[in-house]
């Protein structure tokens, strides 16, 4: 049986989030690009609506919804403010990860704050010399009695300039490749830890930056899962988070398209609304077609995850296509606004710059296509290891 309908509760949830996002979130979007202030107030308002706890169990202050619900939230917040949609995606991804792998004490310590919006949790995997080749880490964690000493340099960490804690990946066994990687919760302000902000071309308010660690003392109970499980931990969550990322981007593109449709029906050239020209209609029709197709792929992926079915290939398909398509659609929308689209106070260039970040973040298109090829043709086609 195939059913493409959201449940009445999900439709109601979408309406509620859309109304909230358009009134409480959207008006602040462009200010974040100018003043580069972390959108804490928006995050707290989203938390009050339950949007930061969608993958956190009730016992820890969340509501543990199906993944499809996180997708709806990400899409609707993405329509209003792509950057605030990170709070849905990152908390779903990291909340889920802690819920499934952390000890009860660790969950009790960090999940309630994530759900109620008082805790900003980042993730630090990337290093200056290890991005796509994510297992090739240099950061190390040495066990000394009841603590691990973490040292190394992490970079490109979203929220670095605002986070309270961070899930850090470091080697507990330097010789063991991916199997030597472990995951820890680390305080961004603990002795030996320091963060700096990298000037970015987009998502400026999210304060992406570096995390330096010099013998940071991390309690042993802040290890997530077992030693050497870090890679398994992260890869198990990356998959469906990729569909949520694509929905954030597609929400931003869909909003741009709606605004463009309204504009071309008003704007006149050659004595008629420009919407009457095929050259204007066709790119709009094409954009709508592709957004719809990509959305369906994303919701299929989230549904597969909710059903406990394999979805690695679908997630990688969403991730390489969704943000790329969104950037292309937003660019087209800018062009259909003529010179007005190029004026600074229109949101299109910011949307393009913001969405473009997640063509790279969480794995580039090339890496996603390698995953798809591996799923289609087997591990023997991998170009490495
Ligand atoms: C907006 C944004 C947010 C981010 N947030 C975080 C975060 O919160 N935490 C975190 O840890 N990291 C984060 N990152 C980092 C991100 O995950 C990495 O930038 C990404 O994985 C790519 O790594 P790299 O930048 O080192 O590029 P590289 O690995 O150096 O790749 C450079 C280029 O080579 C290509 N390439 C590399 N290997 C191959 C291959 N085998 N085949 C074909 N092409 C290849 C890549 O696709 C890319 O085009 C973020 C990045 C951005 C832009």
Short mmCIF file of C-alpha atoms and ligand atoms in Angstrom, two decimals:
data_model
loop_
_atom_site.label_atom_id
_atom_site.label_comp_id
_atom_site.label_asym_id
_atom_site.label_seq_id
_atom_site.Cartn_x
_atom_site.Cartn_y
_atom_site.Cartn_z
CA UNK A 1 0.00 0.00 0.00
CA UNK A 2 1.28 3.48 -0.83
CA UNK A 3 -0.04 6.45 1.11
CA UNK A 4 1.35 9.90 0.32
CA UNK A 5 -0.81 11.68 2.90
CA UNK A 6 0.41 13.10 6.20
CA UNK A 7 -1.82 12.20 9.15
CA UNK A 8 -4.32 14.86 10.37
CA UNK A 9 -2.10 15.38 13.44
CA UNK A 10 0.94 15.92 11.22
CA UNK A 11 -0.98 18.40 9.05
CA UNK A 12 -2.04 20.25 12.16
CA UNK A 13 1.56 20.23 13.40
CA UNK A 14 2.72 21.65 10.05
CA UNK A 15 0.11 24.46 10.26
CA UNK A 16 1.12 25.30 13.82
CA UNK A 17 4.83 25.38 13.01
CA UNK A 18 4.25 27.42 9.84
CA UNK A 19 2.20 30.05 11.67
CA UNK A 20 4.74 30.23 14.49
CA UNK A 21 7.71 30.38 12.11
CA UNK A 22 6.26 33.05 9.86
CA UNK A 23 5.37 35.34 12.79
CA UNK A 24 8.08 34.68 15.40
CA UNK A 25 11.08 33.57 13.34
CA UNK A 26 10.96 34.91 9.77
CA UNK A 27 11.11 38.65 10.66
CA UNK A 28 14.50 38.14 12.35
CA UNK A 29 16.19 36.15 9.57
CA UNK A 30 18.02 38.91 7.76
CA UNK A 31 19.18 40.69 10.92
CA UNK A 32 21.18 37.58 11.82
CA UNK A 33 23.23 37.98 8.64
CA UNK A 34 24.10 41.57 9.51
CA UNK A 35 24.65 41.45 13.25
CA UNK A 36 25.97 37.85 13.44
CA UNK A 37 24.22 37.33 16.77
CA UNK A 38 23.44 33.76 17.72
CA UNK A 39 19.63 33.33 17.47
CA UNK A 40 19.19 32.22 21.07
CA UNK A 41 15.81 33.90 21.48
CA UNK A 42 14.48 32.06 18.42
CA UNK A 43 15.94 28.80 19.71
CA UNK A 44 14.18 29.26 23.05
CA UNK A 45 10.89 30.07 21.32
CA UNK A 46 11.27 26.93 19.19
CA UNK A 47 12.02 24.92 22.33
CA UNK A 48 8.85 26.24 23.96
CA UNK A 49 6.94 24.76 21.01
CA UNK A 50 8.76 21.43 21.45
CA UNK A 51 10.81 21.73 18.24
CA UNK A 52 14.18 21.09 19.88
CA UNK A 53 13.06 17.88 21.57
CA UNK A 54 11.42 15.99 18.73
CA UNK A 55 13.87 13.06 19.00
CA UNK A 56 14.32 13.19 22.78
CA UNK A 57 12.20 10.89 24.98
CA UNK A 58 9.55 12.35 27.29
CA UNK A 59 11.50 11.19 30.34
CA UNK A 60 14.15 13.73 29.35
CA UNK A 61 11.82 16.58 28.42
CA UNK A 62 11.22 15.84 24.74
CA UNK A 63 8.44 14.08 22.85
CA UNK A 64 10.24 11.41 20.76
CA UNK A 65 8.25 11.82 17.56
CA UNK A 66 8.70 9.83 14.36
CA UNK A 67 11.49 11.19 12.16
CA UNK A 68 8.92 12.40 9.62
CA UNK A 69 7.80 14.99 12.20
CA UNK A 70 11.34 16.38 12.47
CA UNK A 71 11.28 16.65 8.67
CA UNK A 72 8.07 18.68 8.75
CA UNK A 73 9.48 20.99 11.42
CA UNK A 74 12.76 21.46 9.53
CA UNK A 75 10.93 22.25 6.29
CA UNK A 76 8.63 24.82 7.90
CA UNK A 77 11.34 26.53 9.96
CA UNK A 78 13.54 26.43 6.84
CA UNK A 79 10.85 28.44 5.02
CA UNK A 80 11.16 31.16 7.64
CA UNK A 81 14.83 31.00 8.60
CA UNK A 82 17.24 28.39 7.26
CA UNK A 83 19.64 28.98 10.16
CA UNK A 84 17.06 28.36 12.86
CA UNK A 85 16.20 25.06 11.15
CA UNK A 86 19.63 23.86 12.31
CA UNK A 87 18.14 23.69 15.82
CA UNK A 88 15.62 21.10 14.64
CA UNK A 89 18.16 19.09 12.66
CA UNK A 90 21.09 19.21 15.06
CA UNK A 91 18.99 18.47 18.14
CA UNK A 92 17.22 15.62 16.34
CA UNK A 93 20.55 14.16 15.23
CA UNK A 94 22.47 14.67 18.48
CA UNK A 95 19.48 14.04 20.76
CA UNK A 96 18.86 10.75 18.99
CA UNK A 97 22.53 9.85 19.18
CA UNK A 98 22.74 10.51 22.94
CA UNK A 99 19.42 8.78 23.54
CA UNK A 100 20.58 5.61 21.82
CA UNK A 101 24.21 5.39 22.91
CA UNK A 102 24.85 7.46 26.08
CA UNK A 103 24.68 6.15 29.65
CA UNK A 104 21.50 6.97 31.64
CA UNK A 105 23.47 9.51 33.72
CA UNK A 106 24.78 11.30 30.63
CA UNK A 107 21.32 11.43 29.08
CA UNK A 108 19.84 12.84 32.29
CA UNK A 109 22.56 15.47 32.40
CA UNK A 110 22.32 16.81 28.83
CA UNK A 111 19.08 15.85 27.10
CA UNK A 112 16.67 17.96 29.22
CA UNK A 113 18.66 21.13 28.46
CA UNK A 114 18.70 20.32 24.76
CA UNK A 115 14.94 19.82 24.82
CA UNK A 116 14.15 23.02 26.75
CA UNK A 117 16.55 25.17 24.72
CA UNK A 118 18.96 26.03 27.55
CA UNK A 119 21.78 23.80 26.21
CA UNK A 120 23.51 24.45 22.89
CA UNK A 121 25.14 21.19 21.82
CA UNK A 122 27.60 21.08 18.93
CA UNK A 123 29.37 18.27 17.12
CA UNK A 124 33.09 18.28 16.38
CA UNK A 125 34.28 15.71 13.90
CA UNK A 126 36.12 17.71 11.22
CA UNK A 127 39.79 18.58 11.69
CA UNK A 128 42.07 20.88 9.71
CA UNK A 129 43.49 17.86 7.84
CA UNK A 130 40.47 15.50 7.99
CA UNK A 131 37.08 16.43 6.52
CA UNK A 132 35.72 14.01 3.94
CA UNK A 133 38.23 11.44 5.17
CA UNK A 134 36.54 11.66 8.54
CA UNK A 135 38.13 8.59 10.15
CA UNK A 136 41.62 9.96 9.63
CA UNK A 137 41.55 11.92 12.88
CA UNK A 138 44.52 13.31 14.80
CA UNK A 139 42.68 14.40 17.97
CA UNK A 140 43.44 11.91 20.68
CA UNK A 141 41.91 10.81 23.97
CA UNK A 142 44.24 9.20 26.51
CA UNK A 143 42.73 7.37 29.41
CA UNK A 144 44.16 8.23 32.84
CA UNK A 145 42.20 6.60 35.64
CA UNK A 146 38.73 8.12 35.75
CA UNK A 147 39.33 10.72 33.08
CA UNK A 148 40.29 10.97 29.44
CA UNK A 149 42.71 13.71 28.41
CA UNK A 150 41.59 15.12 25.07
CA UNK A 151 43.97 17.06 22.85
CA UNK A 152 43.71 18.21 19.26
CA UNK A 153 42.19 20.72 16.89
CA UNK A 154 38.63 20.59 15.57
CA UNK A 155 37.36 22.95 12.94
CA UNK A 156 34.20 24.02 11.11
CA UNK A 157 32.10 23.29 14.18
CA UNK A 158 28.61 24.77 13.82
CA UNK A 159 27.65 26.80 16.97
CA UNK A 160 31.35 26.94 18.08
CA UNK A 161 30.96 30.51 19.27
CA UNK A 162 27.83 29.76 21.30
CA UNK A 163 27.84 26.10 22.32
CA UNK A 164 27.83 24.92 25.91
CA UNK A 165 28.98 21.38 25.13
CA UNK A 166 30.01 19.45 22.11
CA UNK A 167 30.13 15.83 21.02
CA UNK A 168 33.79 15.38 20.15
CA UNK A 169 35.31 12.54 18.15
CA UNK A 170 38.88 11.57 19.04
CA UNK A 171 41.15 8.56 18.73
CA UNK A 172 41.46 6.27 21.74
CA UNK A 173 43.57 3.94 19.58
CA UNK A 174 45.84 5.79 17.16
CA UNK A 175 46.63 2.68 15.13
CA UNK A 176 43.10 1.40 14.59
CA UNK A 177 41.57 3.66 11.87
CA UNK A 178 37.79 4.11 12.18
CA UNK A 179 37.66 1.47 14.92
CA UNK A 180 39.96 3.61 17.07
CA UNK A 181 37.55 6.58 17.15
CA UNK A 182 35.54 7.30 20.30
CA UNK A 183 32.89 9.94 21.05
CA UNK A 184 32.73 12.15 24.16
CA UNK A 185 30.64 14.98 25.54
CA UNK A 186 33.05 17.86 26.22
CA UNK A 187 32.37 21.30 27.72
CA UNK A 188 33.27 24.13 25.37
CA UNK A 189 34.53 26.13 28.35
CA UNK A 190 36.22 23.40 30.33
CA UNK A 191 39.88 24.05 31.25
CA UNK A 192 42.07 23.40 28.21
CA UNK A 193 39.21 23.93 25.71
CA UNK A 194 38.79 27.09 23.66
CA UNK A 195 36.70 28.13 20.67
CA UNK A 196 37.12 30.74 17.96
CA UNK A 197 34.68 31.84 15.27
CA UNK A 198 35.56 31.49 11.57
CA UNK A 199 34.23 34.29 9.36
CA UNK A 200 31.82 32.50 7.01
CA UNK A 201 30.09 33.61 3.82
CA UNK A 202 26.73 32.35 5.08
CA UNK A 203 24.94 31.24 8.26
CA UNK A 204 26.96 33.94 9.96
CA UNK A 205 24.79 33.97 13.08
CA UNK A 206 25.55 30.29 13.76
CA UNK A 207 29.14 31.18 14.71
CA UNK A 208 30.83 28.20 13.04
CA UNK A 209 34.40 27.88 14.23
CA UNK A 210 37.17 25.92 15.84
CA UNK A 211 37.53 23.97 19.06
CA UNK A 212 41.07 23.58 20.41
CA UNK A 213 41.71 21.05 23.13
CA UNK A 214 44.86 20.88 25.22
CA UNK A 215 44.67 18.06 27.75
CA UNK A 216 41.00 18.69 28.49
CA UNK A 217 39.97 16.45 31.40
CA UNK A 218 36.84 14.62 30.36
CA UNK A 219 35.20 12.37 32.97
CA UNK A 220 35.18 8.73 31.93
CA UNK A 221 31.36 8.63 32.09
CA UNK A 222 31.28 11.26 29.31
CA UNK A 223 32.33 8.60 26.80
CA UNK A 224 29.34 7.86 24.53
CA UNK A 225 28.93 4.13 24.04
CA UNK A 226 32.07 2.02 24.20
CA UNK A 227 35.64 2.97 23.32
CA UNK A 228 36.14 2.58 19.58
CA UNK A 229 32.40 2.89 18.81
CA UNK A 230 32.51 6.58 17.90
CA UNK A 231 32.29 6.03 14.19
CA UNK A 232 29.44 3.57 14.48
CA UNK A 233 27.64 6.05 16.74
CA UNK A 234 27.85 8.92 14.28
CA UNK A 235 27.23 7.00 11.09
CA UNK A 236 24.03 5.51 12.46
CA UNK A 237 22.58 9.01 12.89
CA UNK A 238 24.06 10.77 9.89
CA UNK A 239 21.74 8.96 7.53
CA UNK A 240 18.36 10.32 8.41
CA UNK A 241 19.76 13.71 9.46
CA UNK A 242 20.72 14.10 5.80
CA UNK A 243 17.07 14.00 4.76
CA UNK A 244 16.24 16.61 7.41
CA UNK A 245 19.02 18.85 6.07
CA UNK A 246 17.59 18.53 2.56
CA UNK A 247 14.13 19.47 3.83
CA UNK A 248 15.52 22.58 5.55
CA UNK A 249 16.98 23.63 2.21
CA UNK A 250 13.89 22.72 0.22
CA UNK A 251 11.73 24.72 2.65
CA UNK A 252 13.89 27.77 1.98
CA UNK A 253 13.60 27.18 -1.78
CA UNK A 254 9.82 26.65 -1.62
CA UNK A 255 9.38 29.91 0.30
CA UNK A 256 11.48 31.72 -2.32
CA UNK A 257 9.35 30.20 -5.07
CA UNK A 258 6.08 31.26 -3.37
CA UNK A 259 7.37 34.81 -3.06
CA UNK A 260 8.44 34.73 -6.72
CA UNK A 261 5.04 33.48 -7.89
CA UNK A 262 3.37 36.39 -6.06
CA UNK A 263 5.88 38.83 -7.56
CA UNK A 264 5.62 37.74 -11.21
CA UNK A 265 1.83 38.00 -11.07
CA UNK A 266 2.18 41.66 -10.00
CA UNK A 267 5.19 42.84 -11.96
CA UNK A 268 4.39 44.03 -15.47
CA UNK A 269 6.53 44.25 -18.62
CA UNK A 270 5.46 44.75 -22.22
CA UNK A 271 1.99 45.71 -20.98
CA UNK A 272 1.17 42.54 -19.05
CA UNK A 273 2.15 40.66 -15.88
CA UNK A 274 5.44 38.87 -16.49
CA UNK A 275 3.74 35.65 -15.24
CA UNK A 276 2.11 35.51 -18.71
CA UNK A 277 5.46 34.85 -20.40
CA UNK A 278 6.56 31.25 -20.91
CA UNK A 279 10.12 32.29 -20.14
CA UNK A 280 8.91 33.17 -16.63
CA UNK A 281 6.36 30.37 -16.19
CA UNK A 282 8.60 27.50 -17.22
CA UNK A 283 11.43 27.95 -14.71
CA UNK A 284 8.78 28.27 -12.01
CA UNK A 285 7.05 25.09 -13.19
CA UNK A 286 10.40 23.26 -13.36
CA UNK A 287 11.42 24.44 -9.89
CA UNK A 288 8.12 23.35 -8.39
CA UNK A 289 8.41 19.93 -10.07
CA UNK A 290 11.88 19.33 -8.72
CA UNK A 291 11.14 20.61 -5.22
CA UNK A 292 8.16 18.24 -5.05
CA UNK A 293 10.23 15.29 -6.28
CA UNK A 294 13.04 16.01 -3.80
CA UNK A 295 10.57 16.46 -0.90
CA UNK A 296 9.03 13.08 -1.65
CA UNK A 297 12.48 11.49 -1.61
CA UNK A 298 13.19 13.08 1.78
CA UNK A 299 9.92 11.97 3.34
CA UNK A 300 10.39 8.49 1.87
CA UNK A 301 13.81 8.36 3.55
CA UNK A 302 12.40 9.49 6.91
CA UNK A 303 9.52 7.04 6.59
CA UNK A 304 11.99 4.21 5.88
CA UNK A 305 13.88 5.19 9.05
CA UNK A 306 10.63 5.25 11.06
CA UNK A 307 9.77 1.79 9.70
CA UNK A 308 13.20 0.47 10.70
CA UNK A 309 14.11 -0.13 7.04
CA UNK A 310 17.46 0.58 5.33
CA UNK A 311 17.71 4.18 4.14
CA UNK A 312 21.42 4.93 3.71
CA UNK A 313 21.21 5.26 -0.08
CA UNK A 314 18.07 7.42 0.06
CA UNK A 315 19.64 9.69 2.70
CA UNK A 316 22.71 10.27 0.55
CA UNK A 317 20.46 10.97 -2.46
CA UNK A 318 18.55 13.60 -0.44
CA UNK A 319 21.75 15.18 0.83
CA UNK A 320 23.53 15.73 -2.49
CA UNK A 321 20.41 16.79 -4.36
CA UNK A 322 18.31 18.81 -1.89
CA UNK A 323 20.72 21.64 -0.99
CA UNK A 324 22.05 21.86 -4.58
CA UNK A 325 18.55 22.08 -6.00
CA UNK A 326 17.59 24.66 -3.38
CA UNK A 327 20.54 26.91 -4.28
CA UNK A 328 19.60 26.66 -7.98
CA UNK A 329 15.94 27.44 -7.32
CA UNK A 330 16.73 30.41 -5.08
CA UNK A 331 19.13 31.73 -7.72
CA UNK A 332 16.36 31.46 -10.32
CA UNK A 333 13.97 33.29 -7.98
CA UNK A 334 16.49 36.10 -7.56
CA UNK A 335 16.75 36.44 -11.35
CA UNK A 336 12.97 36.49 -11.80
CA UNK A 337 12.87 39.51 -9.48
CA UNK A 338 15.10 41.41 -11.92
CA UNK A 339 17.24 44.12 -10.36
CA UNK A 340 15.04 44.16 -7.24
CA UNK A 341 16.26 40.64 -6.50
CA UNK A 342 19.80 41.94 -6.44
CA UNK A 343 19.03 44.59 -3.81
CA UNK A 344 20.51 43.89 -0.42
CA UNK A 345 17.28 43.98 1.53
CA UNK A 346 15.79 41.07 -0.43
CA UNK A 347 16.58 37.71 1.20
CA UNK A 348 17.65 35.72 -1.86
CA UNK A 349 21.41 36.17 -1.76
CA UNK A 350 21.48 35.39 1.97
CA UNK A 351 19.38 32.31 1.41
CA UNK A 352 21.75 31.12 -1.33
CA UNK A 353 24.82 31.68 0.87
CA UNK A 354 23.20 30.04 3.87
CA UNK A 355 21.94 26.96 2.02
CA UNK A 356 25.23 26.55 0.14
CA UNK A 357 26.95 25.79 3.46
CA UNK A 358 25.08 22.53 3.70
CA UNK A 359 26.19 21.50 0.23
CA UNK A 360 29.48 21.02 2.11
CA UNK A 361 28.58 20.51 5.79
CA UNK A 362 27.65 16.98 6.78
CA UNK A 363 29.44 15.57 3.71
CA UNK A 364 29.84 16.96 0.20
CA UNK A 365 27.93 15.82 -2.90
CA UNK A 366 30.90 13.71 -4.00
CA UNK A 367 30.95 11.84 -0.71
CA UNK A 368 27.18 11.22 -0.91
CA UNK A 369 27.57 9.88 -4.45
CA UNK A 370 30.32 7.53 -3.29
CA UNK A 371 27.85 6.24 -0.66
CA UNK A 372 25.15 5.77 -3.31
CA UNK A 373 27.57 3.98 -5.65
CA UNK A 374 28.71 1.73 -2.80
CA UNK A 375 25.08 0.84 -1.99
CA UNK A 376 24.34 0.14 -5.67
CA UNK A 377 27.53 -1.66 -6.66
CA UNK A 378 29.13 -2.95 -3.48
CA UNK A 379 32.13 -2.02 -1.35
CA UNK A 380 34.53 -3.25 -4.02
CA UNK A 381 33.92 -0.05 -6.04
CA UNK A 382 35.10 2.18 -3.17
CA UNK A 383 38.13 4.21 -4.28
CA UNK A 384 39.89 3.64 -0.95
CA UNK A 385 40.46 1.12 1.85
C1 LIG B 1 28.20 25.23 6.89
C2 LIG B 1 29.07 24.10 7.39
C3 LIG B 1 28.77 23.53 8.62
C4 LIG B 1 29.60 22.51 9.12
N1 LIG B 1 29.33 22.01 10.37
C5 LIG B 1 30.16 21.08 10.89
C6 LIG B 1 29.98 20.63 12.25
O1 LIG B 1 29.09 21.08 12.96
N2 LIG B 1 30.86 19.71 12.72
C7 LIG B 1 31.87 19.20 11.97
O2 LIG B 1 32.61 18.35 12.47
N3 LIG B 1 32.08 19.60 10.69
C8 LIG B 1 31.25 20.55 10.14
N4 LIG B 1 31.47 21.01 8.86
C9 LIG B 1 32.59 20.49 8.10
C10 LIG B 1 32.17 19.57 6.97
O3 LIG B 1 31.60 18.38 7.46
C11 LIG B 1 33.39 19.32 6.07
O4 LIG B 1 33.74 20.59 5.53
C12 LIG B 1 33.10 18.34 4.96
O5 LIG B 1 32.97 17.05 5.48
C13 LIG B 1 34.18 18.34 3.87
O6 LIG B 1 35.44 18.26 4.43
P1 LIG B 1 36.60 19.31 3.98
O7 LIG B 1 36.00 20.67 4.11
O8 LIG B 1 37.81 19.01 4.78
O9 LIG B 1 36.83 19.05 2.45
P2 LIG B 1 37.85 17.99 1.81
O10 LIG B 1 37.64 16.66 2.41
O11 LIG B 1 39.22 18.56 1.84
O12 LIG B 1 37.31 17.97 0.32
C14 LIG B 1 37.59 19.03 -0.60
C15 LIG B 1 36.92 18.67 -1.92
O13 LIG B 1 37.40 17.42 -2.40
C16 LIG B 1 36.33 16.53 -2.61
N5 LIG B 1 36.71 15.16 -2.24
C17 LIG B 1 37.33 14.73 -1.12
N6 LIG B 1 37.47 13.39 -1.15
C18 LIG B 1 36.91 12.97 -2.29
C19 LIG B 1 36.72 11.70 -2.90
N7 LIG B 1 37.13 10.56 -2.31
N8 LIG B 1 36.11 11.65 -4.11
C20 LIG B 1 35.68 12.78 -4.72
N9 LIG B 1 35.81 14.00 -4.19
C21 LIG B 1 36.43 14.10 -3.00
C22 LIG B 1 35.20 17.04 -1.68
O14 LIG B 1 33.93 16.61 -2.12
C23 LIG B 1 35.41 18.55 -1.77
O15 LIG B 1 34.77 19.05 -2.91
C24 LIG B 1 30.69 22.03 8.35
C25 LIG B 1 30.96 22.62 7.11
C26 LIG B 1 30.18 23.65 6.64
C27 LIG B 1 30.52 24.29 5.32
#
